[in-house]
Coordinates of C-alpha atoms and ligand atoms in Angstrom, one line a residue:
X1 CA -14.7 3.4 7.1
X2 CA -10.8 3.7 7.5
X3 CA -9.8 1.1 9.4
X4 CA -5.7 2.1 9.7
X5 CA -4.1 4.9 8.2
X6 CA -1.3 2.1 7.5
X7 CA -3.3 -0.6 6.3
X8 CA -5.6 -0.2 3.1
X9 CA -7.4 -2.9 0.7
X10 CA -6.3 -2.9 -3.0
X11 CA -6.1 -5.4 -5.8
X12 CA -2.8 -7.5 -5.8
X13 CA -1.5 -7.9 -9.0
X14 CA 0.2 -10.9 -8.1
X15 CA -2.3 -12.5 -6.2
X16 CA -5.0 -11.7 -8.4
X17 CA -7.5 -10.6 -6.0
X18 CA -8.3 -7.9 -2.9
X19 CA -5.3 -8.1 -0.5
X20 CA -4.4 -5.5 2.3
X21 CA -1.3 -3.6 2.1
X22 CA 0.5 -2.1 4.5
X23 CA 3.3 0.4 4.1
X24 CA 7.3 -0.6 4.3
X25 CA 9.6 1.8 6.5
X26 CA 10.3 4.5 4.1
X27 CA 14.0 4.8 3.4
X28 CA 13.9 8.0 0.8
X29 CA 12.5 10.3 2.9
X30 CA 8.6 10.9 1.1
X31 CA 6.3 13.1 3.6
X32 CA 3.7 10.6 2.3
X33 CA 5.1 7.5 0.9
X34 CA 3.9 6.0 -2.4
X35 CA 4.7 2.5 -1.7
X36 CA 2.5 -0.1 -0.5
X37 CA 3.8 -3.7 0.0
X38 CA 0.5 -7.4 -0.2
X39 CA 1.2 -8.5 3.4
X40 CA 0.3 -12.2 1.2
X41 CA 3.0 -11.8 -1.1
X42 CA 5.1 -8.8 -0.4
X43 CA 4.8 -7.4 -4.1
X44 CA 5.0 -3.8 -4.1
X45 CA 2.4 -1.5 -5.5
X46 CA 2.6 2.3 -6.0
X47 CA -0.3 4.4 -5.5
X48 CA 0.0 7.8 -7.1
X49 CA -0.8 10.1 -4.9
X50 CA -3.3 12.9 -5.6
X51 CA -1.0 16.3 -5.9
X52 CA -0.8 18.5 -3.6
Ligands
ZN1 ZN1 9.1 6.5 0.3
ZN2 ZN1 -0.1 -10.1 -3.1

């Protein structure tokens, strides 16, 4: 049930409830980027990733 590989639904800590993110151009280069930015609020949120 992906909808976007760019777009997911997590909990905003700064909204306090279910927001989408989307992901921010990457300026440091990650293969698969860790940062997620609310499209509400802009608060960033770091997923870890599982390793590789
Ligand atoms: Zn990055
Ligand atoms: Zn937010």
């Amino acid at each position: 049930m992906w909808s976007s590989p760019e777009h997911r639904t997590e909990r905003c800590a700064s909204c306090d409830t279910e927001r989408e993110f989307t992901q921010p151009p990457c300026e440091e280069g990650h293969e698969v980027c860790p940062e997620w930015s609310c499209v509400i609020c802009g608060s960033a949120l770091f997923l870890a990733m599982a390793a590789a």
